């Protein structure tokens, strides 16, 4: 199996994470952007499978129990 380097971009909403990722991915075809899953409803401009995977709370719980996430967080 070929190993790569995992880079995590983290910051508050609206800080420009998506802009940085889009620019970097556009310059280097070896970069891949992972798509996170969320139980919140999509915003009008978001596309399922591109911005996030929009799934039910039940599906999320099932995926957690099956150890299908590298990491996850729950917010109230």
PDB file of N, CA and C in Angstrom:
ATOM      1  N   UNK A   1       0.844  -1.183   0.000  1.00  0.00           N
ATOM      2  CA  UNK A   1       0.000   0.000   0.000  1.00  0.00           C
ATOM      3  C   UNK A   1       0.891   1.249   0.000  1.00  0.00           C
ATOM      4  N   UNK A   2       0.548   2.175  -0.841  1.00  0.00           N
ATOM      5  CA  UNK A   2       1.287   3.427  -0.942  1.00  0.00           C
ATOM      6  C   UNK A   2       0.835   4.372   0.168  1.00  0.00           C
ATOM      7  N   UNK A   3       1.779   4.922   0.905  1.00  0.00           N
ATOM      8  CA  UNK A   3       1.447   5.839   1.993  1.00  0.00           C
ATOM      9  C   UNK A   3       1.622   7.267   1.532  1.00  0.00           C
ATOM     10  N   UNK A   4       0.838   8.149   2.125  1.00  0.00           N
ATOM     11  CA  UNK A   4       0.919   9.556   1.801  1.00  0.00           C
ATOM     12  C   UNK A   4       1.066  10.378   3.060  1.00  0.00           C
ATOM     13  N   UNK A   5       0.960  11.647   2.919  1.00  0.00           N
ATOM     14  CA  UNK A   5       1.053  12.591   4.014  1.00  0.00           C
ATOM     15  C   UNK A   5      -0.332  13.171   4.254  1.00  0.00           C
ATOM     16  N   UNK A   6      -0.807  13.108   5.479  1.00  0.00           N
ATOM     17  CA  UNK A   6      -2.100  13.673   5.847  1.00  0.00           C
ATOM     18  C   UNK A   6      -1.876  15.079   6.387  1.00  0.00           C
ATOM     19  N   UNK A   7      -2.541  16.039   5.780  1.00  0.00           N
ATOM     20  CA  UNK A   7      -2.463  17.435   6.220  1.00  0.00           C
ATOM     21  C   UNK A   7      -3.863  17.856   6.636  1.00  0.00           C
ATOM     22  N   UNK A   8      -3.975  18.439   7.824  1.00  0.00           N
ATOM     23  CA  UNK A   8      -5.269  18.867   8.339  1.00  0.00           C
ATOM     24  C   UNK A   8      -5.330  20.393   8.334  1.00  0.00           C
ATOM     25  N   UNK A   9      -6.340  20.937   7.668  1.00  0.00           N
ATOM     26  CA  UNK A   9      -6.605  22.374   7.700  1.00  0.00           C
ATOM     27  C   UNK A   9      -7.736  22.592   8.689  1.00  0.00           C
ATOM     28  N   UNK A  10      -7.493  23.404   9.682  1.00  0.00           N
ATOM     29  CA  UNK A  10      -8.498  23.653  10.700  1.00  0.00           C
ATOM     30  C   UNK A  10      -8.601  25.141  10.951  1.00  0.00           C
ATOM     31  N   UNK A  11      -9.817  25.611  11.130  1.00  0.00           N
ATOM     32  CA  UNK A  11     -10.022  27.024  11.413  1.00  0.00           C
ATOM     33  C   UNK A  11     -11.501  27.306  11.535  1.00  0.00           C
ATOM     34  N   UNK A  12     -11.841  28.470  12.041  1.00  0.00           N
ATOM     35  CA  UNK A  12     -13.251  28.822  12.203  1.00  0.00           C
ATOM     36  C   UNK A  12     -13.968  28.982  10.865  1.00  0.00           C
ATOM     37  N   UNK A  13     -15.255  28.890  10.909  1.00  0.00           N
ATOM     38  CA  UNK A  13     -16.083  29.067   9.726  1.00  0.00           C
ATOM     39  C   UNK A  13     -15.773  30.415   9.076  1.00  0.00           C
ATOM     40  N   UNK A  14     -15.604  30.393   7.757  1.00  0.00           N
ATOM     41  CA  UNK A  14     -15.361  31.633   7.025  1.00  0.00           C
ATOM     42  C   UNK A  14     -13.913  32.091   7.017  1.00  0.00           C
ATOM     43  N   UNK A  15     -12.991  31.261   7.509  1.00  0.00           N
ATOM     44  CA  UNK A  15     -11.586  31.686   7.596  1.00  0.00           C
ATOM     45  C   UNK A  15     -10.795  31.440   6.314  1.00  0.00           C
ATOM     46  N   UNK A  16     -11.407  30.757   5.321  1.00  0.00           N
ATOM     47  CA  UNK A  16     -10.753  30.575   4.029  1.00  0.00           C
ATOM     48  C   UNK A  16     -10.157  29.202   3.804  1.00  0.00           C
ATOM     49  N   UNK A  17     -10.539  28.230   4.612  1.00  0.00           N
ATOM     50  CA  UNK A  17     -10.007  26.867   4.455  1.00  0.00           C
ATOM     51  C   UNK A  17     -10.300  26.315   3.063  1.00  0.00           C
ATOM     52  N   UNK A  18     -11.523  26.428   2.602  1.00  0.00           N
ATOM     53  CA  UNK A  18     -11.889  25.894   1.285  1.00  0.00           C
ATOM     54  C   UNK A  18     -11.109  26.580   0.165  1.00  0.00           C
ATOM     55  N   UNK A  19     -10.894  27.876   0.287  1.00  0.00           N
ATOM     56  CA  UNK A  19     -10.142  28.618  -0.722  1.00  0.00           C
ATOM     57  C   UNK A  19      -8.704  28.109  -0.800  1.00  0.00           C
ATOM     58  N   UNK A  20      -8.067  27.908   0.350  1.00  0.00           N
ATOM     59  CA  UNK A  20      -6.698  27.395   0.380  1.00  0.00           C
ATOM     60  C   UNK A  20      -6.646  25.996  -0.228  1.00  0.00           C
ATOM     61  N   UNK A  21      -7.595  25.138   0.142  1.00  0.00           N
ATOM     62  CA  UNK A  21      -7.618  23.774  -0.382  1.00  0.00           C
ATOM     63  C   UNK A  21      -7.843  23.745  -1.886  1.00  0.00           C
ATOM     64  N   UNK A  22      -8.753  24.559  -2.378  1.00  0.00           N
ATOM     65  CA  UNK A  22      -9.014  24.607  -3.819  1.00  0.00           C
ATOM     66  C   UNK A  22      -7.784  25.070  -4.590  1.00  0.00           C
ATOM     67  N   UNK A  23      -7.104  26.081  -4.075  1.00  0.00           N
ATOM     68  CA  UNK A  23      -5.900  26.589  -4.737  1.00  0.00           C
ATOM     69  C   UNK A  23      -4.796  25.532  -4.736  1.00  0.00           C
ATOM     70  N   UNK A  24      -4.587  24.883  -3.608  1.00  0.00           N
ATOM     71  CA  UNK A  24      -3.534  23.863  -3.497  1.00  0.00           C
ATOM     72  C   UNK A  24      -3.831  22.673  -4.404  1.00  0.00           C
ATOM     73  N   UNK A  25      -5.067  22.190  -4.395  1.00  0.00           N
ATOM     74  CA  UNK A  25      -5.441  21.044  -5.221  1.00  0.00           C
ATOM     75  C   UNK A  25      -5.346  21.384  -6.707  1.00  0.00           C
ATOM     76  N   UNK A  26      -5.603  22.630  -7.049  1.00  0.00           N
ATOM     77  CA  UNK A  26      -5.491  23.060  -8.445  1.00  0.00           C
ATOM     78  C   UNK A  26      -4.055  23.119  -8.943  1.00  0.00           C
ATOM     79  N   UNK A  27      -3.103  23.223  -8.020  1.00  0.00           N
ATOM     80  CA  UNK A  27      -1.690  23.315  -8.397  1.00  0.00           C
ATOM     81  C   UNK A  27      -0.960  21.981  -8.344  1.00  0.00           C
ATOM     82  N   UNK A  28      -1.511  21.027  -7.607  1.00  0.00           N
ATOM     83  CA  UNK A  28      -0.823  19.739  -7.440  1.00  0.00           C
ATOM     84  C   UNK A  28      -1.829  18.608  -7.598  1.00  0.00           C
ATOM     85  N   UNK A  29      -1.738  17.875  -8.702  1.00  0.00           N
ATOM     86  CA  UNK A  29      -2.694  16.804  -8.983  1.00  0.00           C
ATOM     87  C   UNK A  29      -2.545  15.611  -8.048  1.00  0.00           C
ATOM     88  N   UNK A  30      -1.481  15.569  -7.251  1.00  0.00           N
ATOM     89  CA  UNK A  30      -1.308  14.491  -6.278  1.00  0.00           C
ATOM     90  C   UNK A  30      -2.088  14.734  -4.996  1.00  0.00           C
ATOM     91  N   UNK A  31      -2.562  15.956  -4.800  1.00  0.00           N
ATOM     92  CA  UNK A  31      -3.334  16.269  -3.590  1.00  0.00           C
ATOM     93  C   UNK A  31      -4.767  15.785  -3.734  1.00  0.00           C
ATOM     94  N   UNK A  32      -5.300  15.249  -2.677  1.00  0.00           N
ATOM     95  CA  UNK A  32      -6.696  14.818  -2.629  1.00  0.00           C
ATOM     96  C   UNK A  32      -7.341  15.467  -1.409  1.00  0.00           C
ATOM     97  N   UNK A  33      -8.536  15.950  -1.574  1.00  0.00           N
ATOM     98  CA  UNK A  33      -9.273  16.577  -0.480  1.00  0.00           C
ATOM     99  C   UNK A  33     -10.327  15.594   0.003  1.00  0.00           C
ATOM    100  N   UNK A  34     -10.301  15.295   1.287  1.00  0.00           N
ATOM    101  CA  UNK A  34     -11.307  14.388   1.827  1.00  0.00           C
ATOM    102  C   UNK A  34     -12.618  15.142   2.035  1.00  0.00           C
ATOM    103  N   UNK A  35     -13.699  14.410   2.000  1.00  0.00           N
ATOM    104  CA  UNK A  35     -15.029  14.991   2.188  1.00  0.00           C
ATOM    105  C   UNK A  35     -15.587  14.467   3.499  1.00  0.00           C
ATOM    106  N   UNK A  36     -15.949  15.377   4.386  1.00  0.00           N
ATOM    107  CA  UNK A  36     -16.478  15.017   5.693  1.00  0.00           C
ATOM    108  C   UNK A  36     -17.967  14.692   5.618  1.00  0.00           C
ATOM    109  N   UNK A  37     -18.436  13.987   6.624  1.00  0.00           N
ATOM    110  CA  UNK A  37     -19.862  13.691   6.750  1.00  0.00           C
ATOM    111  C   UNK A  37     -20.452  14.591   7.829  1.00  0.00           C
ATOM    112  N   UNK A  38     -21.708  14.950   7.654  1.00  0.00           N
ATOM    113  CA  UNK A  38     -22.391  15.772   8.644  1.00  0.00           C
ATOM    114  C   UNK A  38     -23.865  15.391   8.706  1.00  0.00           C
ATOM    115  N   UNK A  39     -24.467  15.618   9.866  1.00  0.00           N
ATOM    116  CA  UNK A  39     -25.896  15.341  10.015  1.00  0.00           C
ATOM    117  C   UNK A  39     -26.730  16.607   9.847  1.00  0.00           C
ATOM    118  N   UNK A  40     -26.084  17.738   9.652  1.00  0.00           N
ATOM    119  CA  UNK A  40     -26.861  18.970   9.460  1.00  0.00           C
ATOM    120  C   UNK A  40     -27.395  19.019   8.034  1.00  0.00           C
ATOM    121  N   UNK A  41     -28.448  19.789   7.823  1.00  0.00           N
ATOM    122  CA  UNK A  41     -28.973  19.916   6.457  1.00  0.00           C
ATOM    123  C   UNK A  41     -28.013  20.730   5.580  1.00  0.00           C
ATOM    124  N   UNK A  42     -28.012  20.471   4.284  1.00  0.00           N
ATOM    125  CA  UNK A  42     -27.126  21.236   3.400  1.00  0.00           C
ATOM    126  C   UNK A  42     -27.588  22.682   3.252  1.00  0.00           C
ATOM    127  N   UNK A  43     -26.618  23.567   3.055  1.00  0.00           N
ATOM    128  CA  UNK A  43     -26.926  24.953   2.709  1.00  0.00           C
ATOM    129  C   UNK A  43     -27.263  24.990   1.230  1.00  0.00           C
ATOM    130  N   UNK A  44     -27.894  26.052   0.773  1.00  0.00           N
ATOM    131  CA  UNK A  44     -28.407  26.103  -0.605  1.00  0.00           C
ATOM    132  C   UNK A  44     -27.332  25.895  -1.675  1.00  0.00           C
ATOM    133  N   UNK A  45     -26.085  26.225  -1.375  1.00  0.00           N
ATOM    134  CA  UNK A  45     -25.015  26.129  -2.368  1.00  0.00           C
ATOM    135  C   UNK A  45     -24.185  24.850  -2.232  1.00  0.00           C
ATOM    136  N   UNK A  46     -24.475  24.016  -1.239  1.00  0.00           N
ATOM    137  CA  UNK A  46     -23.668  22.824  -0.999  1.00  0.00           C
ATOM    138  C   UNK A  46     -24.179  21.629  -1.793  1.00  0.00           C
ATOM    139  N   UNK A  47     -23.232  20.796  -2.218  1.00  0.00           N
ATOM    140  CA  UNK A  47     -23.535  19.612  -3.014  1.00  0.00           C
ATOM    141  C   UNK A  47     -23.130  18.373  -2.227  1.00  0.00           C
ATOM    142  N   UNK A  48     -24.062  17.416  -2.101  1.00  0.00           N
ATOM    143  CA  UNK A  48     -23.777  16.177  -1.398  1.00  0.00           C
ATOM    144  C   UNK A  48     -22.662  15.426  -2.099  1.00  0.00           C
ATOM    145  N   UNK A  49     -21.657  14.994  -1.344  1.00  0.00           N
ATOM    146  CA  UNK A  49     -20.529  14.277  -1.906  1.00  0.00           C
ATOM    147  C   UNK A  49     -19.395  15.179  -2.353  1.00  0.00           C
ATOM    148  N   UNK A  50     -19.652  16.480  -2.473  1.00  0.00           N
ATOM    149  CA  UNK A  50     -18.600  17.430  -2.839  1.00  0.00           C
ATOM    150  C   UNK A  50     -18.200  18.256  -1.625  1.00  0.00           C
ATOM    151  N   UNK A  51     -19.171  18.920  -1.014  1.00  0.00           N
ATOM    152  CA  UNK A  51     -18.881  19.730   0.164  1.00  0.00           C
ATOM    153  C   UNK A  51     -18.877  18.877   1.438  1.00  0.00           C
ATOM    154  N   UNK A  52     -19.864  18.038   1.553  1.00  0.00           N
ATOM    155  CA  UNK A  52     -20.019  17.102   2.673  1.00  0.00           C
ATOM    156  C   UNK A  52     -20.823  15.911   2.173  1.00  0.00           C
ATOM    157  N   UNK A  53     -20.802  14.844   2.959  1.00  0.00           N
ATOM    158  CA  UNK A  53     -21.787  13.779   2.802  1.00  0.00           C
ATOM    159  C   UNK A  53     -22.858  14.077   3.836  1.00  0.00           C
ATOM    160  N   UNK A  54     -24.049  14.394   3.391  1.00  0.00           N
ATOM    161  CA  UNK A  54     -25.151  14.725   4.280  1.00  0.00           C
ATOM    162  C   UNK A  54     -25.897  13.440   4.610  1.00  0.00           C
ATOM    163  N   UNK A  55     -25.773  12.997   5.859  1.00  0.00           N
ATOM    164  CA  UNK A  55     -26.358  11.724   6.268  1.00  0.00           C
ATOM    165  C   UNK A  55     -27.231  11.920   7.500  1.00  0.00           C
ATOM    166  N   UNK A  56     -28.085  10.952   7.754  1.00  0.00           N
ATOM    167  CA  UNK A  56     -28.971  11.020   8.920  1.00  0.00           C
ATOM    168  C   UNK A  56     -28.172  10.777  10.199  1.00  0.00           C
ATOM    169  N   UNK A  57     -28.748  11.176  11.322  1.00  0.00           N
ATOM    170  CA  UNK A  57     -28.106  10.915  12.615  1.00  0.00           C
ATOM    171  C   UNK A  57     -27.971   9.415  12.850  1.00  0.00           C
ATOM    172  N   UNK A  58     -28.958   8.660  12.388  1.00  0.00           N
ATOM    173  CA  UNK A  58     -28.919   7.204  12.556  1.00  0.00           C
ATOM    174  C   UNK A  58     -27.771   6.595  11.738  1.00  0.00           C
ATOM    175  N   UNK A  59     -27.600   7.057  10.510  1.00  0.00           N
ATOM    176  CA  UNK A  59     -26.511   6.560   9.668  1.00  0.00           C
ATOM    177  C   UNK A  59     -25.158   6.933  10.270  1.00  0.00           C
ATOM    178  N   UNK A  60     -25.060   8.138  10.796  1.00  0.00           N
ATOM    179  CA  UNK A  60     -23.820   8.594  11.421  1.00  0.00           C
ATOM    180  C   UNK A  60     -23.476   7.703  12.612  1.00  0.00           C
ATOM    181  N   UNK A  61     -24.473   7.458  13.464  1.00  0.00           N
ATOM    182  CA  UNK A  61     -24.269   6.610  14.639  1.00  0.00           C
ATOM    183  C   UNK A  61     -23.818   5.207  14.219  1.00  0.00           C
ATOM    184  N   UNK A  62     -24.446   4.668  13.203  1.00  0.00           N
ATOM    185  CA  UNK A  62     -24.094   3.347  12.701  1.00  0.00           C
ATOM    186  C   UNK A  62     -22.655   3.317  12.188  1.00  0.00           C
ATOM    187  N   UNK A  63     -22.257   4.365  11.483  1.00  0.00           N
ATOM    188  CA  UNK A  63     -20.894   4.444  10.959  1.00  0.00           C
ATOM    189  C   UNK A  63     -19.874   4.590  12.094  1.00  0.00           C
ATOM    190  N   UNK A  64     -20.232   5.333  13.143  1.00  0.00           N
ATOM    191  CA  UNK A  64     -19.358   5.445  14.313  1.00  0.00           C
ATOM    192  C   UNK A  64     -19.156   4.076  14.945  1.00  0.00           C
ATOM    193  N   UNK A  65     -20.243   3.358  15.150  1.00  0.00           N
ATOM    194  CA  UNK A  65     -20.176   2.047  15.787  1.00  0.00           C
ATOM    195  C   UNK A  65     -19.395   1.040  14.945  1.00  0.00           C
ATOM    196  N   UNK A  66     -19.406   1.206  13.641  1.00  0.00           N
ATOM    197  CA  UNK A  66     -18.675   0.318  12.735  1.00  0.00           C
ATOM    198  C   UNK A  66     -17.227   0.780  12.528  1.00  0.00           C
ATOM    199  N   UNK A  67     -16.820   1.836  13.242  1.00  0.00           N
ATOM    200  CA  UNK A  67     -15.454   2.363  13.164  1.00  0.00           C
ATOM    201  C   UNK A  67     -15.094   2.776  11.742  1.00  0.00           C
ATOM    202  N   UNK A  68     -16.017   3.482  11.069  1.00  0.00           N
ATOM    203  CA  UNK A  68     -15.800   3.879   9.668  1.00  0.00           C
ATOM    204  C   UNK A  68     -15.239   5.294   9.521  1.00  0.00           C
ATOM    205  N   UNK A  69     -15.021   5.991  10.629  1.00  0.00           N
ATOM    206  CA  UNK A  69     -14.474   7.349  10.586  1.00  0.00           C
ATOM    207  C   UNK A  69     -13.047   7.361  11.130  1.00  0.00           C
ATOM    208  N   UNK A  70     -12.184   8.191  10.556  1.00  0.00           N
ATOM    209  CA  UNK A  70     -10.872   8.418  11.143  1.00  0.00           C
ATOM    210  C   UNK A  70     -11.009   9.186  12.445  1.00  0.00           C
ATOM    211  N   UNK A  71     -11.944  10.106  12.457  1.00  0.00           N
ATOM    212  CA  UNK A  71     -12.252  10.893  13.653  1.00  0.00           C
ATOM    213  C   UNK A  71     -13.644  11.463  13.498  1.00  0.00           C
ATOM    214  N   UNK A  72     -14.235  11.868  14.611  1.00  0.00           N
ATOM    215  CA  UNK A  72     -15.542  12.522  14.573  1.00  0.00           C
ATOM    216  C   UNK A  72     -15.717  13.380  15.799  1.00  0.00           C
ATOM    217  N   UNK A  73     -16.645  14.286  15.726  1.00  0.00           N
ATOM    218  CA  UNK A  73     -16.975  15.172  16.846  1.00  0.00           C
ATOM    219  C   UNK A  73     -18.475  15.338  16.881  1.00  0.00           C
ATOM    220  N   UNK A  74     -18.978  15.513  18.066  1.00  0.00           N
ATOM    221  CA  UNK A  74     -20.410  15.760  18.247  1.00  0.00           C
ATOM    222  C   UNK A  74     -20.580  17.120  18.904  1.00  0.00           C
ATOM    223  N   UNK A  75     -21.473  17.921  18.351  1.00  0.00           N
ATOM    224  CA  UNK A  75     -21.760  19.249  18.867  1.00  0.00           C
ATOM    225  C   UNK A  75     -23.206  19.300  19.276  1.00  0.00           C
ATOM    226  N   UNK A  76     -23.465  20.049  20.331  1.00  0.00           N
ATOM    227  CA  UNK A  76     -24.865  20.164  20.767  1.00  0.00           C
ATOM    228  C   UNK A  76     -25.538  21.355  20.165  1.00  0.00           C
TER     229      UNK A  76
END
